[in-house]
Amino acid sequence: MRFDVVSMWPDMLRPFVAEGTLWAAQQRDLIEVHLHRLEDFSLQGRPMVDDRPFGGGAGMVMRPEPFTRAVEAIRSQIGRRPFTVLLSPQGVRLDQTLAKDLAHQRALTLLSGRYEGVDERVAAQCDLELSIGDYVLAGGEVAAAVVLEVVARMVPGVVGRHASASTDSFYSGPLLGHPQYTRPRTFHGMTVPKVLMSGDHEKIRRWRAVEAWRKTLRHRPDLVGLNG
Ligand code: ADE
């Protein structure tokens, strides 16, 4: 799968894609990541990528042309239009199900905005406007990093079968994951639940199911249709 990110500060993302899961996935040719500098697509002789808002108000708004030109350049490079996503706090909220859907695309282009906003005509030309949560970041770079990692993990082969199976149980069921323990058996006076060392797989499965419910009811009752 091919990812392109268009941003004013692509260097913020370079170290992120040069380590860990994303780096390993690139080394194994499972994904490609291409980072683009928005200014490279600004209108000839005008490095300006933002301008004052029509209708007045504080701050600057990002102009539409550089984004459109960037998507056009990516399109001609890969020979087809990529699935295009504008990162913005006004978008639909990312979750595991949506990430899994996005991982079916052959090419995904993420457009990262800055300042007070992006001209609405950019969103109109995108396939999706996407938010990573109900808060406002200074720009879309951190959001792009989140989307890259979450979607790349859903590309077959990027994480091992074991890891993807445990992720499956998160996104196909409504519950949060159950608590996990490893060595040491006692840590700061807290001991590992005995059932986990019993070797009784049925008992362990039941204990995990109960604990997953307990955690979900405490932290995310909305996931099971209850109010907080
Ligand atoms: N840009 C600023 N805030 C954002 C958010 N919450 N999600 C995606 N992009 C953003």
JSON list of C-alpha atoms and ligand atoms in Angstrom, two decimals:
[
{"chain": "A", "resi": 1, "resn": "MET", "atom": "CA", "xyz": [0.00, 0.00, 0.00]},
{"chain": "A", "resi": 2, "resn": "ARG", "atom": "CA", "xyz": [1.23, 3.47, -0.85]},
{"chain": "A", "resi": 3, "resn": "PHE", "atom": "CA", "xyz": [0.90, 6.43, 1.56]},
{"chain": "A", "resi": 4, "resn": "ASP", "atom": "CA", "xyz": [1.54, 10.05, 0.57]},
{"chain": "A", "resi": 5, "resn": "VAL", "atom": "CA", "xyz": [1.47, 12.89, 3.07]},
{"chain": "A", "resi": 6, "resn": "VAL", "atom": "CA", "xyz": [1.32, 16.53, 1.98]},
{"chain": "A", "resi": 7, "resn": "SER", "atom": "CA", "xyz": [2.35, 18.93, 4.73]},
{"chain": "A", "resi": 8, "resn": "MET", "atom": "CA", "xyz": [4.01, 22.26, 5.38]},
{"chain": "A", "resi": 9, "resn": "TRP", "atom": "CA", "xyz": [6.50, 20.48, 7.62]},
{"chain": "A", "resi": 10, "resn": "PRO", "atom": "CA", "xyz": [7.16, 17.00, 6.25]},
{"chain": "A", "resi": 11, "resn": "ASP", "atom": "CA", "xyz": [10.41, 16.84, 8.24]},
{"chain": "A", "resi": 12, "resn": "MET", "atom": "CA", "xyz": [8.30, 16.43, 11.39]},
{"chain": "A", "resi": 13, "resn": "LEU", "atom": "CA", "xyz": [7.20, 13.05, 10.01]},
{"chain": "A", "resi": 14, "resn": "ARG", "atom": "CA", "xyz": [10.55, 11.81, 8.65]},
{"chain": "A", "resi": 15, "resn": "PRO", "atom": "CA", "xyz": [11.89, 10.38, 11.92]},
{"chain": "A", "resi": 16, "resn": "PHE", "atom": "CA", "xyz": [8.49, 8.88, 12.67]},
{"chain": "A", "resi": 17, "resn": "VAL", "atom": "CA", "xyz": [8.47, 6.76, 9.52]},
{"chain": "A", "resi": 18, "resn": "ALA", "atom": "CA", "xyz": [12.17, 5.86, 9.87]},
{"chain": "A", "resi": 19, "resn": "GLU", "atom": "CA", "xyz": [11.77, 3.62, 12.94]},
{"chain": "A", "resi": 20, "resn": "GLY", "atom": "CA", "xyz": [9.58, 0.90, 14.37]},
{"chain": "A", "resi": 21, "resn": "THR", "atom": "CA", "xyz": [6.65, -0.79, 12.66]},
{"chain": "A", "resi": 22, "resn": "LEU", "atom": "CA", "xyz": [6.39, 1.69, 9.78]},
{"chain": "A", "resi": 23, "resn": "TRP", "atom": "CA", "xyz": [10.09, 1.37, 8.97]},
{"chain": "A", "resi": 24, "resn": "ALA", "atom": "CA", "xyz": [10.01, -2.42, 9.10]},
{"chain": "A", "resi": 25, "resn": "ALA", "atom": "CA", "xyz": [6.93, -2.47, 6.83]},
{"chain": "A", "resi": 26, "resn": "GLN", "atom": "CA", "xyz": [8.74, -0.31, 4.27]},
{"chain": "A", "resi": 27, "resn": "GLN", "atom": "CA", "xyz": [11.82, -2.53, 4.41]},
{"chain": "A", "resi": 28, "resn": "ARG", "atom": "CA", "xyz": [9.61, -5.54, 3.68]},
{"chain": "A", "resi": 29, "resn": "ASP", "atom": "CA", "xyz": [7.93, -3.72, 0.75]},
{"chain": "A", "resi": 30, "resn": "LEU", "atom": "CA", "xyz": [4.53, -3.95, 2.41]},
{"chain": "A", "resi": 31, "resn": "ILE", "atom": "CA", "xyz": [4.06, -0.20, 2.39]},
{"chain": "A", "resi": 32, "resn": "GLU", "atom": "CA", "xyz": [5.62, 2.86, 0.73]},
{"chain": "A", "resi": 33, "resn": "VAL", "atom": "CA", "xyz": [5.59, 6.27, 2.43]},
{"chain": "A", "resi": 34, "resn": "HIS", "atom": "CA", "xyz": [6.18, 9.47, 0.44]},
{"chain": "A", "resi": 35, "resn": "LEU", "atom": "CA", "xyz": [6.37, 12.82, 2.21]},
{"chain": "A", "resi": 36, "resn": "HIS", "atom": "CA", "xyz": [5.75, 16.02, 0.24]},
{"chain": "A", "resi": 37, "resn": "ARG", "atom": "CA", "xyz": [6.35, 19.66, 1.12]},
{"chain": "A", "resi": 38, "resn": "LEU", "atom": "CA", "xyz": [3.22, 21.72, 0.45]},
{"chain": "A", "resi": 39, "resn": "GLU", "atom": "CA", "xyz": [5.20, 24.80, -0.58]},
{"chain": "A", "resi": 40, "resn": "ASP", "atom": "CA", "xyz": [6.64, 22.86, -3.52]},
{"chain": "A", "resi": 41, "resn": "PHE", "atom": "CA", "xyz": [3.14, 22.97, -5.02]},
{"chain": "A", "resi": 42, "resn": "SER", "atom": "CA", "xyz": [2.41, 26.66, -4.43]},
{"chain": "A", "resi": 43, "resn": "LEU", "atom": "CA", "xyz": [1.60, 28.84, -7.44]},
{"chain": "A", "resi": 44, "resn": "GLN", "atom": "CA", "xyz": [4.58, 29.99, -9.52]},
{"chain": "A", "resi": 45, "resn": "GLY", "atom": "CA", "xyz": [6.39, 32.89, -7.90]},
{"chain": "A", "resi": 46, "resn": "ARG", "atom": "CA", "xyz": [4.10, 32.80, -4.87]},
{"chain": "A", "resi": 47, "resn": "PRO", "atom": "CA", "xyz": [5.46, 30.71, -2.02]},
{"chain": "A", "resi": 48, "resn": "MET", "atom": "CA", "xyz": [2.37, 31.72, -0.04]},
{"chain": "A", "resi": 49, "resn": "VAL", "atom": "CA", "xyz": [0.24, 28.75, 0.96]},
{"chain": "A", "resi": 50, "resn": "ASP", "atom": "CA", "xyz": [-2.15, 30.69, 3.21]},
{"chain": "A", "resi": 51, "resn": "ASP", "atom": "CA", "xyz": [-4.15, 33.90, 3.01]},
{"chain": "A", "resi": 52, "resn": "ARG", "atom": "CA", "xyz": [-6.65, 36.05, 4.95]},
{"chain": "A", "resi": 53, "resn": "PRO", "atom": "CA", "xyz": [-10.15, 34.62, 5.40]},
{"chain": "A", "resi": 54, "resn": "PHE", "atom": "CA", "xyz": [-12.99, 35.98, 3.29]},
{"chain": "A", "resi": 55, "resn": "GLY", "atom": "CA", "xyz": [-15.60, 37.46, 5.60]},
{"chain": "A", "resi": 56, "resn": "GLY", "atom": "CA", "xyz": [-12.92, 38.65, 8.03]},
{"chain": "A", "resi": 57, "resn": "GLY", "atom": "CA", "xyz": [-11.71, 37.20, 11.29]},
{"chain": "A", "resi": 58, "resn": "ALA", "atom": "CA", "xyz": [-8.40, 36.44, 12.90]},
{"chain": "A", "resi": 59, "resn": "GLY", "atom": "CA", "xyz": [-5.76, 34.15, 11.47]},
{"chain": "A", "resi": 60, "resn": "MET", "atom": "CA", "xyz": [-4.99, 32.75, 8.09]},
{"chain": "A", "resi": 61, "resn": "VAL", "atom": "CA", "xyz": [-6.64, 30.11, 5.93]},
{"chain": "A", "resi": 62, "resn": "MET", "atom": "CA", "xyz": [-4.73, 27.71, 3.74]},
{"chain": "A", "resi": 63, "resn": "ARG", "atom": "CA", "xyz": [-5.29, 28.27, 0.02]},
{"chain": "A", "resi": 64, "resn": "PRO", "atom": "CA", "xyz": [-6.74, 25.42, -2.03]},
{"chain": "A", "resi": 65, "resn": "GLU", "atom": "CA", "xyz": [-4.41, 25.40, -5.05]},
{"chain": "A", "resi": 66, "resn": "PRO", "atom": "CA", "xyz": [-1.24, 23.89, -3.48]},
{"chain": "A", "resi": 67, "resn": "PHE", "atom": "CA", "xyz": [-3.22, 20.94, -2.07]},
{"chain": "A", "resi": 68, "resn": "THR", "atom": "CA", "xyz": [-5.00, 20.34, -5.39]},
{"chain": "A", "resi": 69, "resn": "ARG", "atom": "CA", "xyz": [-1.73, 20.55, -7.32]},
{"chain": "A", "resi": 70, "resn": "ALA", "atom": "CA", "xyz": [-0.06, 18.13, -4.90]},
{"chain": "A", "resi": 71, "resn": "VAL", "atom": "CA", "xyz": [-2.84, 15.56, -5.33]},
{"chain": "A", "resi": 72, "resn": "GLU", "atom": "CA", "xyz": [-2.63, 16.02, -9.12]},
{"chain": "A", "resi": 73, "resn": "ALA", "atom": "CA", "xyz": [1.16, 15.40, -9.03]},
{"chain": "A", "resi": 74, "resn": "ILE", "atom": "CA", "xyz": [0.69, 12.23, -6.94]},
{"chain": "A", "resi": 75, "resn": "ARG", "atom": "CA", "xyz": [-2.07, 11.09, -9.28]},
{"chain": "A", "resi": 76, "resn": "SER", "atom": "CA", "xyz": [0.13, 11.43, -12.36]},
{"chain": "A", "resi": 77, "resn": "GLN", "atom": "CA", "xyz": [3.03, 9.72, -10.57]},
{"chain": "A", "resi": 78, "resn": "ILE", "atom": "CA", "xyz": [1.01, 6.63, -9.67]},
{"chain": "A", "resi": 79, "resn": "GLY", "atom": "CA", "xyz": [-1.29, 6.62, -12.70]},
{"chain": "A", "resi": 80, "resn": "ARG", "atom": "CA", "xyz": [-4.57, 6.76, -10.76]},
{"chain": "A", "resi": 81, "resn": "ARG", "atom": "CA", "xyz": [-6.28, 9.04, -8.30]},
{"chain": "A", "resi": 82, "resn": "PRO", "atom": "CA", "xyz": [-5.33, 8.17, -4.70]},
{"chain": "A", "resi": 83, "resn": "PHE", "atom": "CA", "xyz": [-8.00, 7.99, -2.01]},
{"chain": "A", "resi": 84, "resn": "THR", "atom": "CA", "xyz": [-7.62, 11.49, -0.59]},
{"chain": "A", "resi": 85, "resn": "VAL", "atom": "CA", "xyz": [-8.11, 12.44, 3.06]},
{"chain": "A", "resi": 86, "resn": "LEU", "atom": "CA", "xyz": [-8.09, 15.91, 4.58]},
{"chain": "A", "resi": 87, "resn": "LEU", "atom": "CA", "xyz": [-7.01, 15.83, 8.24]},
{"chain": "A", "resi": 88, "resn": "SER", "atom": "CA", "xyz": [-9.09, 18.26, 10.25]},
{"chain": "A", "resi": 89, "resn": "PRO", "atom": "CA", "xyz": [-10.82, 18.51, 13.62]},
{"chain": "A", "resi": 90, "resn": "GLN", "atom": "CA", "xyz": [-14.11, 18.90, 11.69]},
{"chain": "A", "resi": 91, "resn": "GLY", "atom": "CA", "xyz": [-13.81, 15.47, 10.09]},
{"chain": "A", "resi": 92, "resn": "VAL", "atom": "CA", "xyz": [-15.43, 12.13, 10.88]},
{"chain": "A", "resi": 93, "resn": "ARG", "atom": "CA", "xyz": [-13.68, 10.48, 13.80]},
{"chain": "A", "resi": 94, "resn": "LEU", "atom": "CA", "xyz": [-11.10, 7.80, 13.16]},
{"chain": "A", "resi": 95, "resn": "ASP", "atom": "CA", "xyz": [-11.66, 4.41, 14.77]},
{"chain": "A", "resi": 96, "resn": "GLN", "atom": "CA", "xyz": [-10.33, 0.91, 14.21]},
{"chain": "A", "resi": 97, "resn": "THR", "atom": "CA", "xyz": [-13.13, -0.05, 11.80]},
{"chain": "A", "resi": 98, "resn": "LEU", "atom": "CA", "xyz": [-12.47, 2.99, 9.61]},
{"chain": "A", "resi": 99, "resn": "ALA", "atom": "CA", "xyz": [-8.72, 2.29, 9.72]},
{"chain": "A", "resi": 100, "resn": "LYS", "atom": "CA", "xyz": [-9.37, -1.23, 8.52]},
{"chain": "A", "resi": 101, "resn": "ASP", "atom": "CA", "xyz": [-11.50, 0.09, 5.64]},
{"chain": "A", "resi": 102, "resn": "LEU", "atom": "CA", "xyz": [-8.81, 2.59, 4.66]},
{"chain": "A", "resi": 103, "resn": "ALA", "atom": "CA", "xyz": [-6.21, -0.20, 4.59]},
{"chain": "A", "resi": 104, "resn": "HIS", "atom": "CA", "xyz": [-8.08, -1.65, 1.59]},
{"chain": "A", "resi": 105, "resn": "GLN", "atom": "CA", "xyz": [-7.03, 1.32, -0.54]},
{"chain": "A", "resi": 106, "resn": "ARG", "atom": "CA", "xyz": [-4.03, 0.83, -2.78]},
{"chain": "A", "resi": 107, "resn": "ALA", "atom": "CA", "xyz": [-2.99, 4.47, -2.40]},
{"chain": "A", "resi": 108, "resn": "LEU", "atom": "CA", "xyz": [-3.91, 6.83, 0.43]},
{"chain": "A", "resi": 109, "resn": "THR", "atom": "CA", "xyz": [-3.01, 10.53, 0.39]},
{"chain": "A", "resi": 110, "resn": "LEU", "atom": "CA", "xyz": [-3.20, 12.51, 3.62]},
{"chain": "A", "resi": 111, "resn": "LEU", "atom": "CA", "xyz": [-3.46, 16.29, 3.43]},
{"chain": "A", "resi": 112, "resn": "SER", "atom": "CA", "xyz": [-2.24, 18.03, 6.54]},
{"chain": "A", "resi": 113, "resn": "GLY", "atom": "CA", "xyz": [-3.46, 21.56, 7.28]},
{"chain": "A", "resi": 114, "resn": "ARG", "atom": "CA", "xyz": [-2.11, 24.29, 9.56]},
{"chain": "A", "resi": 115, "resn": "TYR", "atom": "CA", "xyz": [-3.14, 27.60, 11.01]},
{"chain": "A", "resi": 116, "resn": "GLU", "atom": "CA", "xyz": [-6.83, 28.33, 11.54]},
{"chain": "A", "resi": 117, "resn": "GLY", "atom": "CA", "xyz": [-8.09, 26.13, 8.77]},
{"chain": "A", "resi": 118, "resn": "VAL", "atom": "CA", "xyz": [-8.07, 25.02, 5.18]},
{"chain": "A", "resi": 119, "resn": "ASP", "atom": "CA", "xyz": [-10.21, 26.48, 2.40]},
{"chain": "A", "resi": 120, "resn": "GLU", "atom": "CA", "xyz": [-13.43, 24.42, 2.33]},
{"chain": "A", "resi": 121, "resn": "ARG", "atom": "CA", "xyz": [-12.97, 23.64, -1.38]},
{"chain": "A", "resi": 122, "resn": "VAL", "atom": "CA", "xyz": [-10.09, 21.31, -0.45]},
{"chain": "A", "resi": 123, "resn": "ALA", "atom": "CA", "xyz": [-12.46, 19.22, 1.69]},
{"chain": "A", "resi": 124, "resn": "ALA", "atom": "CA", "xyz": [-14.98, 19.27, -1.18]},
{"chain": "A", "resi": 125, "resn": "GLN", "atom": "CA", "xyz": [-12.42, 17.62, -3.46]},
{"chain": "A", "resi": 126, "resn": "CYS", "atom": "CA", "xyz": [-11.35, 14.99, -0.93]},
{"chain": "A", "resi": 127, "resn": "ASP", "atom": "CA", "xyz": [-12.91, 11.57, -0.45]},
{"chain": "A", "resi": 128, "resn": "LEU", "atom": "CA", "xyz": [-12.95, 11.98, 3.32]},
{"chain": "A", "resi": 129, "resn": "GLU", "atom": "CA", "xyz": [-12.40, 14.63, 6.00]},
{"chain": "A", "resi": 130, "resn": "LEU", "atom": "CA", "xyz": [-10.92, 12.86, 9.01]},
{"chain": "A", "resi": 131, "resn": "SER", "atom": "CA", "xyz": [-10.33, 13.80, 12.66]},
{"chain": "A", "resi": 132, "resn": "ILE", "atom": "CA", "xyz": [-8.27, 11.73, 15.09]},
{"chain": "A", "resi": 133, "resn": "GLY", "atom": "CA", "xyz": [-10.23, 12.97, 18.12]},
{"chain": "A", "resi": 134, "resn": "ASP", "atom": "CA", "xyz": [-12.24, 15.74, 19.69]},
{"chain": "A", "resi": 135, "resn": "TYR", "atom": "CA", "xyz": [-9.43, 18.20, 20.32]},
{"chain": "A", "resi": 136, "resn": "VAL", "atom": "CA", "xyz": [-7.55, 20.71, 18.19]},
{"chain": "A", "resi": 137, "resn": "LEU", "atom": "CA", "xyz": [-3.92, 20.14, 17.24]},
{"chain": "A", "resi": 138, "resn": "ALA", "atom": "CA", "xyz": [-1.73, 22.95, 15.91]},
{"chain": "A", "resi": 139, "resn": "GLY", "atom": "CA", "xyz": [-1.57, 21.11, 12.62]},
{"chain": "A", "resi": 140, "resn": "GLY", "atom": "CA", "xyz": [-2.25, 17.85, 10.86]},
{"chain": "A", "resi": 141, "resn": "GLU", "atom": "CA", "xyz": [1.23, 16.33, 11.16]},
{"chain": "A", "resi": 142, "resn": "VAL", "atom": "CA", "xyz": [0.60, 14.45, 14.40]},
{"chain": "A", "resi": 143, "resn": "ALA", "atom": "CA", "xyz": [-2.78, 13.37, 13.03]},
{"chain": "A", "resi": 144, "resn": "ALA", "atom": "CA", "xyz": [-1.05, 12.12, 9.86]},
{"chain": "A", "resi": 145, "resn": "ALA", "atom": "CA", "xyz": [1.38, 10.11, 12.01]},
{"chain": "A", "resi": 146, "resn": "VAL", "atom": "CA", "xyz": [-1.53, 8.51, 13.86]},
{"chain": "A", "resi": 147, "resn": "VAL", "atom": "CA", "xyz": [-3.40, 7.64, 10.65]},
{"chain": "A", "resi": 148, "resn": "LEU", "atom": "CA", "xyz": [-0.22, 6.25, 9.03]},
{"chain": "A", "resi": 149, "resn": "GLU", "atom": "CA", "xyz": [0.45, 3.95, 11.94]},
{"chain": "A", "resi": 150, "resn": "VAL", "atom": "CA", "xyz": [-3.11, 2.81, 12.58]},
{"chain": "A", "resi": 151, "resn": "VAL", "atom": "CA", "xyz": [-3.84, 2.11, 8.90]},
{"chain": "A", "resi": 152, "resn": "ALA", "atom": "CA", "xyz": [-0.45, 0.52, 8.17]},
{"chain": "A", "resi": 153, "resn": "ARG", "atom": "CA", "xyz": [-1.01, -1.94, 11.04]},
{"chain": "A", "resi": 154, "resn": "MET", "atom": "CA", "xyz": [-4.13, -3.13, 9.24]},
{"chain": "A", "resi": 155, "resn": "VAL", "atom": "CA", "xyz": [-2.22, -3.91, 6.02]},
{"chain": "A", "resi": 156, "resn": "PRO", "atom": "CA", "xyz": [-1.83, -7.71, 5.85]},
{"chain": "A", "resi": 157, "resn": "GLY", "atom": "CA", "xyz": [1.62, -8.82, 7.03]},
{"chain": "A", "resi": 158, "resn": "VAL", "atom": "CA", "xyz": [2.61, -5.57, 8.77]},
{"chain": "A", "resi": 159, "resn": "VAL", "atom": "CA", "xyz": [2.02, -7.00, 12.22]},
{"chain": "A", "resi": 160, "resn": "GLY", "atom": "CA", "xyz": [2.35, -10.71, 13.00]},
{"chain": "A", "resi": 161, "resn": "ARG", "atom": "CA", "xyz": [-0.65, -13.00, 13.08]},
{"chain": "A", "resi": 162, "resn": "HIS", "atom": "CA", "xyz": [-0.68, -13.01, 16.88]},
{"chain": "A", "resi": 163, "resn": "ALA", "atom": "CA", "xyz": [-0.78, -9.22, 17.17]},
{"chain": "A", "resi": 164, "resn": "SER", "atom": "CA", "xyz": [-3.45, -8.82, 14.51]},
{"chain": "A", "resi": 165, "resn": "ALA", "atom": "CA", "xyz": [-5.61, -11.44, 16.20]},
{"chain": "A", "resi": 166, "resn": "SER", "atom": "CA", "xyz": [-5.54, -9.47, 19.42]},
{"chain": "A", "resi": 167, "resn": "THR", "atom": "CA", "xyz": [-6.35, -6.27, 17.54]},
{"chain": "A", "resi": 168, "resn": "ASP", "atom": "CA", "xyz": [-9.24, -8.09, 15.86]},
{"chain": "A", "resi": 169, "resn": "SER", "atom": "CA", "xyz": [-10.80, -8.76, 19.22]},
{"chain": "A", "resi": 170, "resn": "PHE", "atom": "CA", "xyz": [-10.67, -5.04, 19.89]},
{"chain": "A", "resi": 171, "resn": "TYR", "atom": "CA", "xyz": [-12.27, -3.77, 16.73]},
{"chain": "A", "resi": 172, "resn": "SER", "atom": "CA", "xyz": [-14.75, -6.52, 15.96]},
{"chain": "A", "resi": 173, "resn": "GLY", "atom": "CA", "xyz": [-16.14, -6.72, 19.47]},
{"chain": "A", "resi": 174, "resn": "PRO", "atom": "CA", "xyz": [-17.37, -3.69, 21.36]},
{"chain": "A", "resi": 175, "resn": "LEU", "atom": "CA", "xyz": [-15.15, -4.21, 24.43]},
{"chain": "A", "resi": 176, "resn": "LEU", "atom": "CA", "xyz": [-11.81, -2.83, 25.50]},
{"chain": "A", "resi": 177, "resn": "GLY", "atom": "CA", "xyz": [-8.93, -5.27, 25.83]},
{"chain": "A", "resi": 178, "resn": "HIS", "atom": "CA", "xyz": [-8.48, -7.33, 29.02]},
{"chain": "A", "resi": 179, "resn": "PRO", "atom": "CA", "xyz": [-5.58, -6.60, 31.43]},
{"chain": "A", "resi": 180, "resn": "GLN", "atom": "CA", "xyz": [-2.22, -8.20, 30.63]},
{"chain": "A", "resi": 181, "resn": "TYR", "atom": "CA", "xyz": [0.60, -9.29, 32.96]},
{"chain": "A", "resi": 182, "resn": "THR", "atom": "CA", "xyz": [4.18, -10.49, 32.57]},
{"chain": "A", "resi": 183, "resn": "ARG", "atom": "CA", "xyz": [7.15, -11.07, 34.91]},
{"chain": "A", "resi": 184, "resn": "PRO", "atom": "CA", "xyz": [7.83, -10.32, 37.72]},
{"chain": "A", "resi": 185, "resn": "ARG", "atom": "CA", "xyz": [5.07, -12.13, 39.61]},
{"chain": "A", "resi": 186, "resn": "THR", "atom": "CA", "xyz": [5.17, -9.50, 42.35]},
{"chain": "A", "resi": 187, "resn": "PHE", "atom": "CA", "xyz": [5.79, -5.84, 41.58]},
{"chain": "A", "resi": 188, "resn": "HIS", "atom": "CA", "xyz": [5.54, -3.07, 44.20]},
{"chain": "A", "resi": 189, "resn": "GLY", "atom": "CA", "xyz": [3.41, -5.38, 46.31]},
{"chain": "A", "resi": 190, "resn": "MET", "atom": "CA", "xyz": [1.00, -6.21, 43.47]},
{"chain": "A", "resi": 191, "resn": "THR", "atom": "CA", "xyz": [0.74, -9.84, 42.41]},
{"chain": "A", "resi": 192, "resn": "VAL", "atom": "CA", "xyz": [-0.31, -11.38, 39.12]},
{"chain": "A", "resi": 193, "resn": "PRO", "atom": "CA", "xyz": [-3.85, -12.88, 39.35]},
{"chain": "A", "resi": 194, "resn": "LYS", "atom": "CA", "xyz": [-3.44, -16.58, 40.21]},
{"chain": "A", "resi": 195, "resn": "VAL", "atom": "CA", "xyz": [-5.81, -17.73, 37.48]},
{"chain": "A", "resi": 196, "resn": "LEU", "atom": "CA", "xyz": [-3.31, -16.63, 34.82]},
{"chain": "A", "resi": 197, "resn": "MET", "atom": "CA", "xyz": [-0.78, -19.10, 36.18]},
{"chain": "A", "resi": 198, "resn": "SER", "atom": "CA", "xyz": [-3.28, -21.94, 36.58]},
{"chain": "A", "resi": 199, "resn": "GLY", "atom": "CA", "xyz": [-2.81, -23.34, 33.08]},
{"chain": "A", "resi": 200, "resn": "ASP", "atom": "CA", "xyz": [-6.62, -23.75, 32.88]},
{"chain": "A", "resi": 201, "resn": "HIS", "atom": "CA", "xyz": [-7.36, -22.13, 29.52]},
{"chain": "A", "resi": 202, "resn": "GLU", "atom": "CA", "xyz": [-11.12, -22.08, 29.92]},
{"chain": "A", "resi": 203, "resn": "LYS", "atom": "CA", "xyz": [-10.85, -20.38, 33.32]},
{"chain": "A", "resi": 204, "resn": "ILE", "atom": "CA", "xyz": [-8.39, -17.86, 31.87]},
{"chain": "A", "resi": 205, "resn": "ARG", "atom": "CA", "xyz": [-10.68, -17.13, 28.93]},
{"chain": "A", "resi": 206, "resn": "ARG", "atom": "CA", "xyz": [-13.60, -16.48, 31.31]},
{"chain": "A", "resi": 207, "resn": "TRP", "atom": "CA", "xyz": [-11.50, -14.31, 33.63]},
{"chain": "A", "resi": 208, "resn": "ARG", "atom": "CA", "xyz": [-10.35, -12.22, 30.65]},
{"chain": "A", "resi": 209, "resn": "ALA", "atom": "CA", "xyz": [-13.92, -11.77, 29.41]},
{"chain": "A", "resi": 210, "resn": "VAL", "atom": "CA", "xyz": [-15.09, -10.55, 32.84]},
{"chain": "A", "resi": 211, "resn": "GLU", "atom": "CA", "xyz": [-12.13, -8.18, 33.19]},
{"chain": "A", "resi": 212, "resn": "ALA", "atom": "CA", "xyz": [-12.69, -6.77, 29.68]},
{"chain": "A", "resi": 213, "resn": "TRP", "atom": "CA", "xyz": [-16.29, -6.00, 30.68]},
{"chain": "A", "resi": 214, "resn": "ARG", "atom": "CA", "xyz": [-15.14, -4.49, 33.97]},
{"chain": "A", "resi": 215, "resn": "LYS", "atom": "CA", "xyz": [-12.66, -2.19, 32.21]},
{"chain": "A", "resi": 216, "resn": "THR", "atom": "CA", "xyz": [-15.17, -1.22, 29.52]},
{"chain": "A", "resi": 217, "resn": "LEU", "atom": "CA", "xyz": [-17.87, -0.34, 32.08]},
{"chain": "A", "resi": 218, "resn": "ARG", "atom": "CA", "xyz": [-15.37, 1.74, 34.08]},
{"chain": "A", "resi": 219, "resn": "HIS", "atom": "CA", "xyz": [-13.61, 3.55, 31.21]},
{"chain": "A", "resi": 220, "resn": "ARG", "atom": "CA", "xyz": [-15.90, 3.46, 28.17]},
{"chain": "A", "resi": 221, "resn": "PRO", "atom": "CA", "xyz": [-19.52, 2.66, 29.08]},
{"chain": "A", "resi": 222, "resn": "ASP", "atom": "CA", "xyz": [-20.55, 4.38, 25.84]},
{"chain": "A", "resi": 223, "resn": "LEU", "atom": "CA", "xyz": [-19.10, 1.39, 23.92]},
{"chain": "A", "resi": 224, "resn": "VAL", "atom": "CA", "xyz": [-21.84, -0.83, 25.33]},
{"chain": "A", "resi": 225, "resn": "GLY", "atom": "CA", "xyz": [-24.63, 1.72, 25.05]},
{"chain": "A", "resi": 226, "resn": "LEU", "atom": "CA", "xyz": [-24.49, 3.09, 28.61]},
{"chain": "A", "resi": 227, "resn": "ASN", "atom": "CA", "xyz": [-23.97, 6.66, 29.73]},
{"chain": "A", "resi": 228, "resn": "GLY", "atom": "CA", "xyz": [-20.75, 7.60, 31.52]},
{"chain": "B", "resi": 1, "resn": "ADE", "atom": "N1", "xyz": [-5.82, 19.05, 12.83]},
{"chain": "B", "resi": 1, "resn": "ADE", "atom": "C1", "xyz": [-6.00, 19.73, 13.96]},
{"chain": "B", "resi": 1, "resn": "ADE", "atom": "N2", "xyz": [-6.66, 19.01, 14.87]},
{"chain": "B", "resi": 1, "resn": "ADE", "atom": "C2", "xyz": [-6.93, 17.81, 14.29]},
{"chain": "B", "resi": 1, "resn": "ADE", "atom": "C3", "xyz": [-7.58, 16.63, 14.70]},
{"chain": "B", "resi": 1, "resn": "ADE", "atom": "N3", "xyz": [-8.14, 16.51, 15.91]},
{"chain": "B", "resi": 1, "resn": "ADE", "atom": "N4", "xyz": [-7.64, 15.59, 13.83]},
{"chain": "B", "resi": 1, "resn": "ADE", "atom": "C4", "xyz": [-7.11, 15.69, 12.61]},
{"chain": "B", "resi": 1, "resn": "ADE", "atom": "N5", "xyz": [-6.48, 16.78, 12.15]},
{"chain": "B", "resi": 1, "resn": "ADE", "atom": "C5", "xyz": [-6.38, 17.83, 12.98]}
]
